[in-house]
Amino acid sequence: MDHQDDILIARVKKAINQGNTGQLRDQVQQNLIKLRKVYAEQLNSAKSSIKEMEKAIEELREVKQSLEAVEKATRDVSMLAANLKPIRDESSRHSQLTTTRENFKHIFDVPQNVATTRQFINEGKLLMAHQHLSELDKSRHALLYELHKNSSSNPNDKITLKQYFSDVDKLSDELGRQIWLIVRRTLNVVRRDPSTIVSALRIIEREERADEMTMKKFEATGFMSPGRPKQWRKRVFDILEEAVAERISGNQFEERSENKHWLVRHLEVTRMMMLEDLRVVKVACVQCFPPSYNIANLMLKLYHKCLRSHLLDLSHHLDGNEYVHLLNWVQAYPGKDLLSHPQLNIDVEEEGLDPLLPESNKQELTDRYFATIEKNYREWMSNTINREERDWSSSEPPEMDNDGHYHTTTPVFIFQMIDQHLRVAETVNQTLEDRILALSMDQLIIFAQQYKETIEKYCKIHFSDRGRYKFFTPYMVAITNNCSRIEQLFLNMKKSR
């Protein structure tokens, strides 16, 4: 006996000893009822499982019979395919004949349609020209596709057919040239005749849809129509970029040798042109171009890209204050004089435009300008001393100021030069101004040393040959006054800054 039986016997003995046999009988009766219920449920479950198994066996038997029937029915399929080959060939010939009959008129009218299409192109009736061209293209496509489907067709038939329709590609190129000319002149055309640019864009969009259909058919059948995909929309973007680049570079009317202010004039013309062009794009082009082109944003980015490239190229051919002119123009580019002008109201950050000139290029321009100023300082200081030295040998006395004191123009000339450079640097940024100021002070110290050495040389020659310089004493007085004047000008400049 197991442990549960021992427990049950113990409970029975306990009940007998206590005289609770009635209660024990009730419990036994309840347990028997539960036991019968459990056995009944298990029996029903077993019966259901047996029925399901019998049903599954019957279904498997039916599947087996069906498979045997299918196998028997497909034994002669290979023979059936061979027997149906004449029917397939006849169907293919019928399809080709049907296509030929549908395009019969176009086939015989190809020369006339080509001439008509070319006439429409020459007359500027682009929509009519494209309609005729599309009909020719569809006929060629349908006939070549039928040959493509027939693997047993003669390759010479395809060559002959392509040659017969060879003018279709030529007409497409001729029509394209007319459209590209219109696209290149978009900004002028939308002012004068907006319908012309609209017609050109309608043709381009039709060609885009034809490209899409051709690519889908190619993926499904492996057949590619001649001349496809044309990708005329992509060509539009390329031509617009070329046109913008030409407009920006084409407004430089002068060289440095012709006008020292050539860069200022060029940048101002560029600003005015770009302001007007973007205004036309915003007002007129948006009305003509499909929304998918997002033409306003596209043209802004094209102008920004081409302008950036042009300025980078210009930056390698500058000299003197031209560096500052370019830096100032770039600094003003996002402001109210151009992009933030009320007619445009373009925010550079919102549009996600890159800096017109990278910081590295700006720094390079600043360094070049600084090096140019340093070179000019050395040359100007040296020339000033040489001029002074020549004046000391003059047969005329030095000039007098309003108070009757001898002097020369050297102090004023030097400080005018320093002040001019500082004012120019101030228009760029504080950093450049500080650098120019430090450079000016260094050069002034160098000038003072050279000036002193030249004066000592002048005195030495005079004392060795007192008859050589006629106005030695007046010029020495002028030199002394110059030194005082330089000191005074330096203090004045220090106060003003």
JSON list of N, CA and C in Angstrom, two decimals, residues 340-375:
[
{"chain": "A", "resi": 340, "resn": "SER", "atom": "N", "xyz": [18.04, 88.65, -46.55]},
{"chain": "A", "resi": 340, "resn": "SER", "atom": "CA", "xyz": [17.00, 89.09, -45.61]},
{"chain": "A", "resi": 340, "resn": "SER", "atom": "C", "xyz": [16.24, 90.31, -46.11]},
{"chain": "A", "resi": 341, "resn": "HIS", "atom": "N", "xyz": [16.44, 90.66, -47.36]},
{"chain": "A", "resi": 341, "resn": "HIS", "atom": "CA", "xyz": [15.71, 91.78, -47.95]},
{"chain": "A", "resi": 341, "resn": "HIS", "atom": "C", "xyz": [14.20, 91.53, -47.83]},
{"chain": "A", "resi": 342, "resn": "PRO", "atom": "N", "xyz": [13.40, 92.56, -47.57]},
{"chain": "A", "resi": 342, "resn": "PRO", "atom": "CA", "xyz": [11.95, 92.36, -47.41]},
{"chain": "A", "resi": 342, "resn": "PRO", "atom": "C", "xyz": [11.28, 91.62, -48.56]},
{"chain": "A", "resi": 343, "resn": "GLN", "atom": "N", "xyz": [11.83, 91.75, -49.77]},
{"chain": "A", "resi": 343, "resn": "GLN", "atom": "CA", "xyz": [11.23, 91.06, -50.91]},
{"chain": "A", "resi": 343, "resn": "GLN", "atom": "C", "xyz": [11.54, 89.57, -50.92]},
{"chain": "A", "resi": 344, "resn": "LEU", "atom": "N", "xyz": [12.57, 89.16, -50.18]},
{"chain": "A", "resi": 344, "resn": "LEU", "atom": "CA", "xyz": [12.95, 87.75, -50.13]},
{"chain": "A", "resi": 344, "resn": "LEU", "atom": "C", "xyz": [12.67, 87.13, -48.77]},
{"chain": "A", "resi": 345, "resn": "ASN", "atom": "N", "xyz": [13.16, 87.82, -47.73]},
{"chain": "A", "resi": 345, "resn": "ASN", "atom": "CA", "xyz": [12.95, 87.35, -46.35]},
{"chain": "A", "resi": 345, "resn": "ASN", "atom": "C", "xyz": [13.41, 85.90, -46.18]},
{"chain": "A", "resi": 346, "resn": "ILE", "atom": "N", "xyz": [14.65, 85.64, -46.57]},
{"chain": "A", "resi": 346, "resn": "ILE", "atom": "CA", "xyz": [15.21, 84.29, -46.49]},
{"chain": "A", "resi": 346, "resn": "ILE", "atom": "C", "xyz": [16.10, 84.19, -45.26]},
{"chain": "A", "resi": 347, "resn": "ASP", "atom": "N", "xyz": [15.86, 83.17, -44.46]},
{"chain": "A", "resi": 347, "resn": "ASP", "atom": "CA", "xyz": [16.67, 82.92, -43.27]},
{"chain": "A", "resi": 347, "resn": "ASP", "atom": "C", "xyz": [17.67, 81.81, -43.60]},
{"chain": "A", "resi": 348, "resn": "VAL", "atom": "N", "xyz": [18.94, 82.12, -43.49]},
{"chain": "A", "resi": 348, "resn": "VAL", "atom": "CA", "xyz": [19.99, 81.17, -43.87]},
{"chain": "A", "resi": 348, "resn": "VAL", "atom": "C", "xyz": [19.91, 79.90, -43.04]},
{"chain": "A", "resi": 349, "resn": "GLU", "atom": "N", "xyz": [19.69, 80.04, -41.75]},
{"chain": "A", "resi": 349, "resn": "GLU", "atom": "CA", "xyz": [19.66, 78.87, -40.88]},
{"chain": "A", "resi": 349, "resn": "GLU", "atom": "C", "xyz": [18.44, 78.00, -41.16]},
{"chain": "A", "resi": 350, "resn": "GLU", "atom": "N", "xyz": [17.28, 78.63, -41.37]},
{"chain": "A", "resi": 350, "resn": "GLU", "atom": "CA", "xyz": [16.07, 77.86, -41.66]},
{"chain": "A", "resi": 350, "resn": "GLU", "atom": "C", "xyz": [16.20, 77.10, -42.97]},
{"chain": "A", "resi": 351, "resn": "GLU", "atom": "N", "xyz": [16.87, 77.69, -43.94]},
{"chain": "A", "resi": 351, "resn": "GLU", "atom": "CA", "xyz": [17.03, 77.04, -45.24]},
{"chain": "A", "resi": 351, "resn": "GLU", "atom": "C", "xyz": [18.15, 76.01, -45.22]},
{"chain": "A", "resi": 352, "resn": "GLY", "atom": "N", "xyz": [18.92, 75.98, -44.15]},
{"chain": "A", "resi": 352, "resn": "GLY", "atom": "CA", "xyz": [20.00, 74.99, -44.04]},
{"chain": "A", "resi": 352, "resn": "GLY", "atom": "C", "xyz": [21.15, 75.23, -45.00]},
{"chain": "A", "resi": 353, "resn": "LEU", "atom": "N", "xyz": [21.44, 76.50, -45.29]},
{"chain": "A", "resi": 353, "resn": "LEU", "atom": "CA", "xyz": [22.53, 76.84, -46.21]},
{"chain": "A", "resi": 353, "resn": "LEU", "atom": "C", "xyz": [23.87, 76.79, -45.49]},
{"chain": "A", "resi": 354, "resn": "ASP", "atom": "N", "xyz": [24.85, 76.24, -46.16]},
{"chain": "A", "resi": 354, "resn": "ASP", "atom": "CA", "xyz": [26.21, 76.25, -45.63]},
{"chain": "A", "resi": 354, "resn": "ASP", "atom": "C", "xyz": [26.77, 77.67, -45.68]},
{"chain": "A", "resi": 355, "resn": "PRO", "atom": "N", "xyz": [27.79, 77.96, -44.87]},
{"chain": "A", "resi": 355, "resn": "PRO", "atom": "CA", "xyz": [28.41, 79.29, -44.95]},
{"chain": "A", "resi": 355, "resn": "PRO", "atom": "C", "xyz": [28.87, 79.59, -46.37]},
{"chain": "A", "resi": 356, "resn": "LEU", "atom": "N", "xyz": [28.68, 80.83, -46.80]},
{"chain": "A", "resi": 356, "resn": "LEU", "atom": "CA", "xyz": [29.07, 81.20, -48.15]},
{"chain": "A", "resi": 356, "resn": "LEU", "atom": "C", "xyz": [30.56, 80.98, -48.36]},
{"chain": "A", "resi": 357, "resn": "LEU", "atom": "N", "xyz": [31.34, 81.29, -47.35]},
{"chain": "A", "resi": 357, "resn": "LEU", "atom": "CA", "xyz": [32.77, 80.96, -47.34]},
{"chain": "A", "resi": 357, "resn": "LEU", "atom": "C", "xyz": [33.07, 80.24, -46.03]},
{"chain": "A", "resi": 358, "resn": "PRO", "atom": "N", "xyz": [33.70, 79.08, -46.08]},
{"chain": "A", "resi": 358, "resn": "PRO", "atom": "CA", "xyz": [34.07, 78.40, -44.84]},
{"chain": "A", "resi": 358, "resn": "PRO", "atom": "C", "xyz": [35.00, 79.26, -43.99]},
{"chain": "A", "resi": 359, "resn": "GLU", "atom": "N", "xyz": [34.98, 79.01, -42.70]},
{"chain": "A", "resi": 359, "resn": "GLU", "atom": "CA", "xyz": [35.82, 79.80, -41.79]},
{"chain": "A", "resi": 359, "resn": "GLU", "atom": "C", "xyz": [37.29, 79.71, -42.16]},
{"chain": "A", "resi": 360, "resn": "SER", "atom": "N", "xyz": [37.70, 78.55, -42.65]},
{"chain": "A", "resi": 360, "resn": "SER", "atom": "CA", "xyz": [39.11, 78.38, -43.04]},
{"chain": "A", "resi": 360, "resn": "SER", "atom": "C", "xyz": [39.47, 79.33, -44.18]},
{"chain": "A", "resi": 361, "resn": "ASN", "atom": "N", "xyz": [38.54, 79.51, -45.13]},
{"chain": "A", "resi": 361, "resn": "ASN", "atom": "CA", "xyz": [38.80, 80.42, -46.24]},
{"chain": "A", "resi": 361, "resn": "ASN", "atom": "C", "xyz": [38.77, 81.88, -45.79]},
{"chain": "A", "resi": 362, "resn": "LYS", "atom": "N", "xyz": [37.86, 82.20, -44.87]},
{"chain": "A", "resi": 362, "resn": "LYS", "atom": "CA", "xyz": [37.83, 83.56, -44.33]},
{"chain": "A", "resi": 362, "resn": "LYS", "atom": "C", "xyz": [39.15, 83.88, -43.63]},
{"chain": "A", "resi": 363, "resn": "GLN", "atom": "N", "xyz": [39.63, 82.92, -42.85]},
{"chain": "A", "resi": 363, "resn": "GLN", "atom": "CA", "xyz": [40.89, 83.14, -42.14]},
{"chain": "A", "resi": 363, "resn": "GLN", "atom": "C", "xyz": [42.04, 83.28, -43.13]},
{"chain": "A", "resi": 364, "resn": "GLU", "atom": "N", "xyz": [41.99, 82.50, -44.19]},
{"chain": "A", "resi": 364, "resn": "GLU", "atom": "CA", "xyz": [43.04, 82.59, -45.20]},
{"chain": "A", "resi": 364, "resn": "GLU", "atom": "C", "xyz": [43.03, 83.96, -45.87]},
{"chain": "A", "resi": 365, "resn": "LEU", "atom": "N", "xyz": [41.84, 84.48, -46.17]},
{"chain": "A", "resi": 365, "resn": "LEU", "atom": "CA", "xyz": [41.74, 85.82, -46.76]},
{"chain": "A", "resi": 365, "resn": "LEU", "atom": "C", "xyz": [42.26, 86.88, -45.79]},
{"chain": "A", "resi": 366, "resn": "THR", "atom": "N", "xyz": [41.91, 86.71, -44.52]},
{"chain": "A", "resi": 366, "resn": "THR", "atom": "CA", "xyz": [42.38, 87.66, -43.50]},
{"chain": "A", "resi": 366, "resn": "THR", "atom": "C", "xyz": [43.90, 87.64, -43.41]},
{"chain": "A", "resi": 367, "resn": "ASP", "atom": "N", "xyz": [44.47, 86.46, -43.42]},
{"chain": "A", "resi": 367, "resn": "ASP", "atom": "CA", "xyz": [45.94, 86.33, -43.33]},
{"chain": "A", "resi": 367, "resn": "ASP", "atom": "C", "xyz": [46.61, 86.94, -44.56]},
{"chain": "A", "resi": 368, "resn": "ARG", "atom": "N", "xyz": [46.01, 86.73, -45.72]},
{"chain": "A", "resi": 368, "resn": "ARG", "atom": "CA", "xyz": [46.60, 87.31, -46.94]},
{"chain": "A", "resi": 368, "resn": "ARG", "atom": "C", "xyz": [46.54, 88.84, -46.89]},
{"chain": "A", "resi": 369, "resn": "TYR", "atom": "N", "xyz": [45.42, 89.35, -46.43]},
{"chain": "A", "resi": 369, "resn": "TYR", "atom": "CA", "xyz": [45.30, 90.80, -46.32]},
{"chain": "A", "resi": 369, "resn": "TYR", "atom": "C", "xyz": [46.33, 91.35, -45.33]},
{"chain": "A", "resi": 370, "resn": "PHE", "atom": "N", "xyz": [46.48, 90.66, -44.22]},
{"chain": "A", "resi": 370, "resn": "PHE", "atom": "CA", "xyz": [47.45, 91.09, -43.21]},
{"chain": "A", "resi": 370, "resn": "PHE", "atom": "C", "xyz": [48.86, 91.09, -43.80]},
{"chain": "A", "resi": 371, "resn": "ALA", "atom": "N", "xyz": [49.19, 90.02, -44.54]},
{"chain": "A", "resi": 371, "resn": "ALA", "atom": "CA", "xyz": [50.52, 89.94, -45.15]},
{"chain": "A", "resi": 371, "resn": "ALA", "atom": "C", "xyz": [50.72, 91.05, -46.18]},
{"chain": "A", "resi": 372, "resn": "THR", "atom": "N", "xyz": [49.65, 91.39, -46.91]},
{"chain": "A", "resi": 372, "resn": "THR", "atom": "CA", "xyz": [49.74, 92.47, -47.90]},
{"chain": "A", "resi": 372, "resn": "THR", "atom": "C", "xyz": [49.99, 93.81, -47.22]},
{"chain": "A", "resi": 373, "resn": "ILE", "atom": "N", "xyz": [49.27, 94.05, -46.13]},
{"chain": "A", "resi": 373, "resn": "ILE", "atom": "CA", "xyz": [49.45, 95.31, -45.40]},
{"chain": "A", "resi": 373, "resn": "ILE", "atom": "C", "xyz": [50.86, 95.40, -44.82]},
{"chain": "A", "resi": 374, "resn": "GLU", "atom": "N", "xyz": [51.34, 94.29, -44.31]},
{"chain": "A", "resi": 374, "resn": "GLU", "atom": "CA", "xyz": [52.70, 94.29, -43.75]},
{"chain": "A", "resi": 374, "resn": "GLU", "atom": "C", "xyz": [53.73, 94.62, -44.84]},
{"chain": "A", "resi": 375, "resn": "LYS", "atom": "N", "xyz": [53.54, 94.05, -46.01]},
{"chain": "A", "resi": 375, "resn": "LYS", "atom": "CA", "xyz": [54.43, 94.33, -47.13]},
{"chain": "A", "resi": 375, "resn": "LYS", "atom": "C", "xyz": [54.34, 95.80, -47.55]}
]
